[in-house]
mmCIF file of C-alpha atoms in Angstrom:
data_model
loop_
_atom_site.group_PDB
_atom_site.id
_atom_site.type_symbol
_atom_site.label_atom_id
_atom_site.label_comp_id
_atom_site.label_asym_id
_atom_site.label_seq_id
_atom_site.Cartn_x
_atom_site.Cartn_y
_atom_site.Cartn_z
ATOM 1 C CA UNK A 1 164.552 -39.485 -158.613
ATOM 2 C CA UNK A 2 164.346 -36.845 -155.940
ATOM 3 C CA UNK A 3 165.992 -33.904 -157.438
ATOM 4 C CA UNK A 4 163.197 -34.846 -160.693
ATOM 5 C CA UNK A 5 160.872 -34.603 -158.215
ATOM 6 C CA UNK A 6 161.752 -31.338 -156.140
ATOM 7 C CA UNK A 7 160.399 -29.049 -158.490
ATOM 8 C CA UNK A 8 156.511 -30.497 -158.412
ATOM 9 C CA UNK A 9 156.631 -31.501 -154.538
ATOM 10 C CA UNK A 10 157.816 -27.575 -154.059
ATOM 11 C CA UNK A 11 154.836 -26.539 -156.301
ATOM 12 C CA UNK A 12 152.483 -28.647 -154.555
ATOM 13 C CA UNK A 13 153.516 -27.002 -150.912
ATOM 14 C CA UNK A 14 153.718 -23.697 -152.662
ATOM 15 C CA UNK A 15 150.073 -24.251 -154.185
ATOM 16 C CA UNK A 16 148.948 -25.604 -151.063
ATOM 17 C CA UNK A 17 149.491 -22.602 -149.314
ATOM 18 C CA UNK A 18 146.579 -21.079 -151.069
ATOM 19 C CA UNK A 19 144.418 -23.212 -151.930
ATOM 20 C CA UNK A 20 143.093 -23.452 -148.735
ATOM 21 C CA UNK A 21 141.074 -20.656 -148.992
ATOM 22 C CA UNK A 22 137.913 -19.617 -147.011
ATOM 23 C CA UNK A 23 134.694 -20.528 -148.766
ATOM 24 C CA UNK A 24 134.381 -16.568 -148.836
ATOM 25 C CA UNK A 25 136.501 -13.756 -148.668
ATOM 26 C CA UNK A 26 136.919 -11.950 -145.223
ATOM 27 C CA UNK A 27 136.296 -7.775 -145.512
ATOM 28 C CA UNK A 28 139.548 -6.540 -145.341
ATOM 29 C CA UNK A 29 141.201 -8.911 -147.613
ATOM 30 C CA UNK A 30 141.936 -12.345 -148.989
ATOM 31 C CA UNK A 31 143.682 -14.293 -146.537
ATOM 32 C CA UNK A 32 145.275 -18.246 -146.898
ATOM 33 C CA UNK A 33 142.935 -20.165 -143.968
ATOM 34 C CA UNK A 34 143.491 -23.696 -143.516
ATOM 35 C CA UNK A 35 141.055 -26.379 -144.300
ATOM 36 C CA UNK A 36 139.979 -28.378 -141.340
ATOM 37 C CA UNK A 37 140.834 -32.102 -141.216
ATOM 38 C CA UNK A 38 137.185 -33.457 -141.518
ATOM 39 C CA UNK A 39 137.160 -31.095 -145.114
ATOM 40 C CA UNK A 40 138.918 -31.372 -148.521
ATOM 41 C CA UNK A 41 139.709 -29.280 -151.327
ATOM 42 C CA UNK A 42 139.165 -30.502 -154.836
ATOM 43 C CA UNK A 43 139.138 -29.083 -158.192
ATOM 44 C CA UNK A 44 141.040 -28.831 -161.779
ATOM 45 C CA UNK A 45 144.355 -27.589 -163.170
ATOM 46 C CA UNK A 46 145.669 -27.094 -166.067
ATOM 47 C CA UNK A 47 149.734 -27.098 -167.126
ATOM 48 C CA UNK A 48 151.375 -25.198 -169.315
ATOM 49 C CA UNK A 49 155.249 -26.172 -169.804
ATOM 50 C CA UNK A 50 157.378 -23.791 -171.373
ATOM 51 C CA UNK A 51 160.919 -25.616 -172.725
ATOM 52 C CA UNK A 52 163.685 -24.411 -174.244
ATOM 53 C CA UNK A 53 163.582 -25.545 -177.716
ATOM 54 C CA UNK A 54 159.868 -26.286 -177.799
ATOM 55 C CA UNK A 55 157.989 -24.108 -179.654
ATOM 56 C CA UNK A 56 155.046 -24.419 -177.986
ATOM 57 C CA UNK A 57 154.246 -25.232 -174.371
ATOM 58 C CA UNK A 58 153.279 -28.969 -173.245
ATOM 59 C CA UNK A 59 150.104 -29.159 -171.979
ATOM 60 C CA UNK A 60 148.427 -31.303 -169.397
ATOM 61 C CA UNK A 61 145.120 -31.277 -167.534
ATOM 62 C CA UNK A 62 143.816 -32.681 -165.080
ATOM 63 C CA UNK A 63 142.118 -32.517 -161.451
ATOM 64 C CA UNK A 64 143.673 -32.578 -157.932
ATOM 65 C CA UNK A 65 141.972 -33.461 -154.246
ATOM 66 C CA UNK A 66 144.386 -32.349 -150.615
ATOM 67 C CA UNK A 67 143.490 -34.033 -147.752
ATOM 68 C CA UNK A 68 145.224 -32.018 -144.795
ATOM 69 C CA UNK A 69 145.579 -35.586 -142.911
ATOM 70 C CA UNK A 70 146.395 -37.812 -145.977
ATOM 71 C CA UNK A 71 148.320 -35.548 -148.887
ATOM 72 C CA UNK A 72 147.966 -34.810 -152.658
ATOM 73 C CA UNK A 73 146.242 -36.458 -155.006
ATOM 74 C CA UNK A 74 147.237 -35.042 -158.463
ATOM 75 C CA UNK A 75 145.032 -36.702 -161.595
ATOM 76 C CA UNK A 76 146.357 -36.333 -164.959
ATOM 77 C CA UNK A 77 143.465 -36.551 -167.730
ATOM 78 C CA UNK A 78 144.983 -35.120 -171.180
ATOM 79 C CA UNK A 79 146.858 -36.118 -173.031
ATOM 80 C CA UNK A 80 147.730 -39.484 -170.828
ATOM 81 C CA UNK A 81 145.532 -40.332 -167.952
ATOM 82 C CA UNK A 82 147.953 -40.957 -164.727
ATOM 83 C CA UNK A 83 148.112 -40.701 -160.650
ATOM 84 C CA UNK A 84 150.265 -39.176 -158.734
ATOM 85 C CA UNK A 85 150.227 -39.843 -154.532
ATOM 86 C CA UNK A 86 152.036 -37.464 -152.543
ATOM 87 C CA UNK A 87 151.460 -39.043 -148.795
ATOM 88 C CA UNK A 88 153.733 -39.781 -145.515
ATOM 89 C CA UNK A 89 154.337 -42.870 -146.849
ATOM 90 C CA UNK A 90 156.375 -41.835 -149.926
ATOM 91 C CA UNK A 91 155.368 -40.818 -153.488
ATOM 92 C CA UNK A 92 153.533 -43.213 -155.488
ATOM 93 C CA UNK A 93 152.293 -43.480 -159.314
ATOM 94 C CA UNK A 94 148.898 -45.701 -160.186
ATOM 95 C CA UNK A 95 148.617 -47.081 -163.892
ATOM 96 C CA UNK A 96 145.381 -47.433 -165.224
ATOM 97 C CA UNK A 97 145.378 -51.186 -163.521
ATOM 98 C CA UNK A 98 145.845 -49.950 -160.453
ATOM 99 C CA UNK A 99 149.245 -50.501 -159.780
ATOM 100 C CA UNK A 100 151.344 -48.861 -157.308
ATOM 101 C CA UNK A 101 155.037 -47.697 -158.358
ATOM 102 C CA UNK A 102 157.000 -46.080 -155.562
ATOM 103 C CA UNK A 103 158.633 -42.705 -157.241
ATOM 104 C CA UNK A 104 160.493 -41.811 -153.721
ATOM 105 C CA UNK A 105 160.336 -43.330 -150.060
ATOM 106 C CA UNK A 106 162.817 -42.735 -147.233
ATOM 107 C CA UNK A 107 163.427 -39.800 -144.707
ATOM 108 C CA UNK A 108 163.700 -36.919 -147.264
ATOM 109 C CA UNK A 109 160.168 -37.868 -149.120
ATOM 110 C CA UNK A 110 158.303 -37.767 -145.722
ATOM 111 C CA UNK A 111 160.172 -34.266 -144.833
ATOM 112 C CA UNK A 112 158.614 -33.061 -147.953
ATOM 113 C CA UNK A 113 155.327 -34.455 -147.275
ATOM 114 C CA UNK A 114 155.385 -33.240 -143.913
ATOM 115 C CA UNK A 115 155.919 -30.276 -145.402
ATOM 116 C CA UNK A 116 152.930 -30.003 -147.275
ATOM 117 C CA UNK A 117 150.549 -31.232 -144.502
ATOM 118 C CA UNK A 118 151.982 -28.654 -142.250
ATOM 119 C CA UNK A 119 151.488 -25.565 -144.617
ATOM 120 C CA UNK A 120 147.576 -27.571 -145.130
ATOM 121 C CA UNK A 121 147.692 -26.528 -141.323
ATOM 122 C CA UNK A 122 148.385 -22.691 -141.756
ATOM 123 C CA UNK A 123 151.946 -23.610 -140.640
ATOM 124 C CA UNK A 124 154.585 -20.900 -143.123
ATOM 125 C CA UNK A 125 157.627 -22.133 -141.241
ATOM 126 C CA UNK A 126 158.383 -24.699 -144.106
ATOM 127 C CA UNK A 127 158.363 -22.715 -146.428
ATOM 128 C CA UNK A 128 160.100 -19.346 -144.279
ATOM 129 C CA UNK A 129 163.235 -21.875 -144.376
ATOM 130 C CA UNK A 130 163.157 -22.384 -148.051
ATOM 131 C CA UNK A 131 162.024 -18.995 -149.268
ATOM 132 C CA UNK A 132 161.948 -15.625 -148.855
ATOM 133 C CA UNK A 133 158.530 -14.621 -149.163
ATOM 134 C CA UNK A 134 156.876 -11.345 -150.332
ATOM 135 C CA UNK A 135 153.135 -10.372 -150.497
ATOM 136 C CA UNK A 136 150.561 -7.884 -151.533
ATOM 137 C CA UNK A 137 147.304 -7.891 -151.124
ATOM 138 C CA UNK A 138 145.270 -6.423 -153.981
ATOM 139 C CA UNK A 139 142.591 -4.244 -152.760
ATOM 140 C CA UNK A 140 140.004 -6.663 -150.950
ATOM 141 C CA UNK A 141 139.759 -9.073 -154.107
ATOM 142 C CA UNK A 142 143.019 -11.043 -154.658
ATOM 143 C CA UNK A 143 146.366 -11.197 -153.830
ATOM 144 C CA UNK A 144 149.730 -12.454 -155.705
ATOM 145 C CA UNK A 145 152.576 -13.669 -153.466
ATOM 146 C CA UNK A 146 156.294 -14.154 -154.512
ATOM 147 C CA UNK A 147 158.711 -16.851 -153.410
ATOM 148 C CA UNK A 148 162.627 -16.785 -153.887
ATOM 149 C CA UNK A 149 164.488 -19.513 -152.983
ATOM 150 C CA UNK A 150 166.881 -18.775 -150.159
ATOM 151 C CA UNK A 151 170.390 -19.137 -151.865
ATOM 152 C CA UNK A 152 171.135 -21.754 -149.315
ATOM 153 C CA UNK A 153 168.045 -23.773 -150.133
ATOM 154 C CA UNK A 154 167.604 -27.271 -151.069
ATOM 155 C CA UNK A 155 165.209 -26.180 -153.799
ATOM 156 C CA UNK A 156 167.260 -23.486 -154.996
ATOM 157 C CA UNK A 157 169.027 -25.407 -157.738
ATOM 158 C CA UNK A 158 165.877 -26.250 -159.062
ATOM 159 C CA UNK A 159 163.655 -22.928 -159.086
ATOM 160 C CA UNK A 160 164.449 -19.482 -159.537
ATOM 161 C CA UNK A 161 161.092 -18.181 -158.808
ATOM 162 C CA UNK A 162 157.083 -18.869 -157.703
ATOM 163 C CA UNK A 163 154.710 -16.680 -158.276
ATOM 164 C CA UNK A 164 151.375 -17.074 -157.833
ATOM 165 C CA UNK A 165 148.074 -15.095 -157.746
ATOM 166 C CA UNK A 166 143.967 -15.581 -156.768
ATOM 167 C CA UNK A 167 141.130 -14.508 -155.125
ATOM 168 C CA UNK A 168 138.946 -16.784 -152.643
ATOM 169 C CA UNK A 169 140.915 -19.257 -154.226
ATOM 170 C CA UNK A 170 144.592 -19.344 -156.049
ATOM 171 C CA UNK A 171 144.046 -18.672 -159.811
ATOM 172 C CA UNK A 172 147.447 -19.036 -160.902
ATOM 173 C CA UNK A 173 150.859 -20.128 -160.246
ATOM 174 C CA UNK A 174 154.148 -19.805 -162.588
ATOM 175 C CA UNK A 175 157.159 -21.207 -161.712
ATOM 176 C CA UNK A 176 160.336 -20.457 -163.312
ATOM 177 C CA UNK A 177 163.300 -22.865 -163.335
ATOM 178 C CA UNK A 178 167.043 -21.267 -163.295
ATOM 179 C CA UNK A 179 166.655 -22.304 -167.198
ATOM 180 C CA UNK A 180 164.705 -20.385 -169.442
ATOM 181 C CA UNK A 181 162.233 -23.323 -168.775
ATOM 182 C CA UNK A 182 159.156 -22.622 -166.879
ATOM 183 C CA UNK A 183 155.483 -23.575 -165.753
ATOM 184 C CA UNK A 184 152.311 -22.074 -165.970
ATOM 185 C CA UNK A 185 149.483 -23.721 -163.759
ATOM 186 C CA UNK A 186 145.854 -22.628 -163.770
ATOM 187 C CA UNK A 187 143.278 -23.487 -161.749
ATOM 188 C CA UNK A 188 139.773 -23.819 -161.624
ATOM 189 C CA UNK A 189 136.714 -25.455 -159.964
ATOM 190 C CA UNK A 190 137.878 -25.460 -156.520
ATOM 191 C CA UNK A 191 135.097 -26.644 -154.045
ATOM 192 C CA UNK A 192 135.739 -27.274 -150.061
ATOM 193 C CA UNK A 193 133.628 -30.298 -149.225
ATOM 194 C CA UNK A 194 133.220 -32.486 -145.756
ATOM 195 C CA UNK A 195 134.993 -36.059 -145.534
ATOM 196 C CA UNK A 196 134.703 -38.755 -146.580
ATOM 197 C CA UNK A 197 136.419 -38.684 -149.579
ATOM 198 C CA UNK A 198 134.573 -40.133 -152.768
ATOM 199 C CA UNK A 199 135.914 -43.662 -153.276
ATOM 200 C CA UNK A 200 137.591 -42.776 -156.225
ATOM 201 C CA UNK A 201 140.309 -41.092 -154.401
ATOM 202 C CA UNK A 202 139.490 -42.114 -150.910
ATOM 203 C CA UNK A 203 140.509 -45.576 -152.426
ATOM 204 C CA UNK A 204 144.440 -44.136 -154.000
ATOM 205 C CA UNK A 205 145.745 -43.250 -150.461
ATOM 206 C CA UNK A 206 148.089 -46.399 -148.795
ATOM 207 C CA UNK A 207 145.875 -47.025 -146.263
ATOM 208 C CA UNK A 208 142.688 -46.230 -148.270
ATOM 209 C CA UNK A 209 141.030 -44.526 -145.184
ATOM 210 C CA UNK A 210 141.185 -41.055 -145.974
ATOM 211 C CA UNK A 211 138.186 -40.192 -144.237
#
């Protein structure tokens, strides 16, 4: 199920670039700064999916929580409630029952986990050897960032394009597949707060220590 999966784990390390945010915007301009490992970022999203013979998009909503040491927790509220783990163990779904279901383990999964936690840590090189990256800072408010798959990329068979845009915090990201499909993601809510973790999610990871 990897190549199902590429598209979201890319979105997550491409998101995760930016939503680690300061808590306020420096003078000259917005600028990604990594969360430290005794914080976490939390807050709400909202997807739009765009498919080709679909009228209108499919929505979902939901809320999200990184933990630079323990990975992505992405919540799904509307229209079906549902977990997904992203952590260095593999990538895991929770029913309402509490049961674990394995999506992807093995040396690939962690690379793309890794991945994640090291763009959490301010590190670009992940993502410099997938995409060619272009920014612009608008005036000291916001910012919107492109990312092209390099054409030798393991994600380029699956995305054409990322885009994404905020302020102290990312707003926005679209990403467009080499169909005419794409996906619209909003967010909204984000808070920074100190570990640990609120049971609820602290409780999802593996190991449930994510404090």
């Amino acid at each position: 199920m990897i190549p199902r999966l590429l598209v979201l784990i890319t979105v997550c390390v491409a998101i995760a670039s930016f939503l680690a945010m300061p808590k306020t915007l420096q003078a000259e301009a917005a600028r990604p700064i990594p969360i430290t490992k005794n914080e976490y970022l939390r807050g709400t999203f909202e997807l739009n999916r765009h498919l080709d013979g679909f009228e209108k998009p499919l929505l979902s909503r939901g809320e999200f929580v990184l933990s630079p040491q323990h990975g992505l927790i992405w919540k799904t509220t509307f229209p079906f409630p549902g977990v997904t783990v992203f952590e260095e163990g593999g990538i895991f779904t929770i029913d309402q029952n509490g049961n674990r279901t394995a999506m992807a383990k093995g040396t690939e999964t962690r690379q793309f986990v890794t991945m994640i936690s090291s763009v959490l840590s301010g590190n670009w090189d992940p993502l410099e050897s997938q995409f060619d990256i272009t920014r612009k800072d608008v005036e000291t408010t916001g910012w919107n960032i492109t990312l092209s798959p390099h054409s030798n990329s393991v994600v380029g068979n699956q995305i054409e394009l990322i885009t994404a845009q905020g302020n102290a915090f990312v707003q926005e990201v679209v990403i467009t597949k080499p169909s005419s499909d794409h996906d619209v993601i909003t967010f909204d809510g984000q808070l920074i707060e100190t570990v640990p973790l609120p049971s609820e999610f602290n409780d999802l990871f593996t190991n449930g220590t994510a404090e």
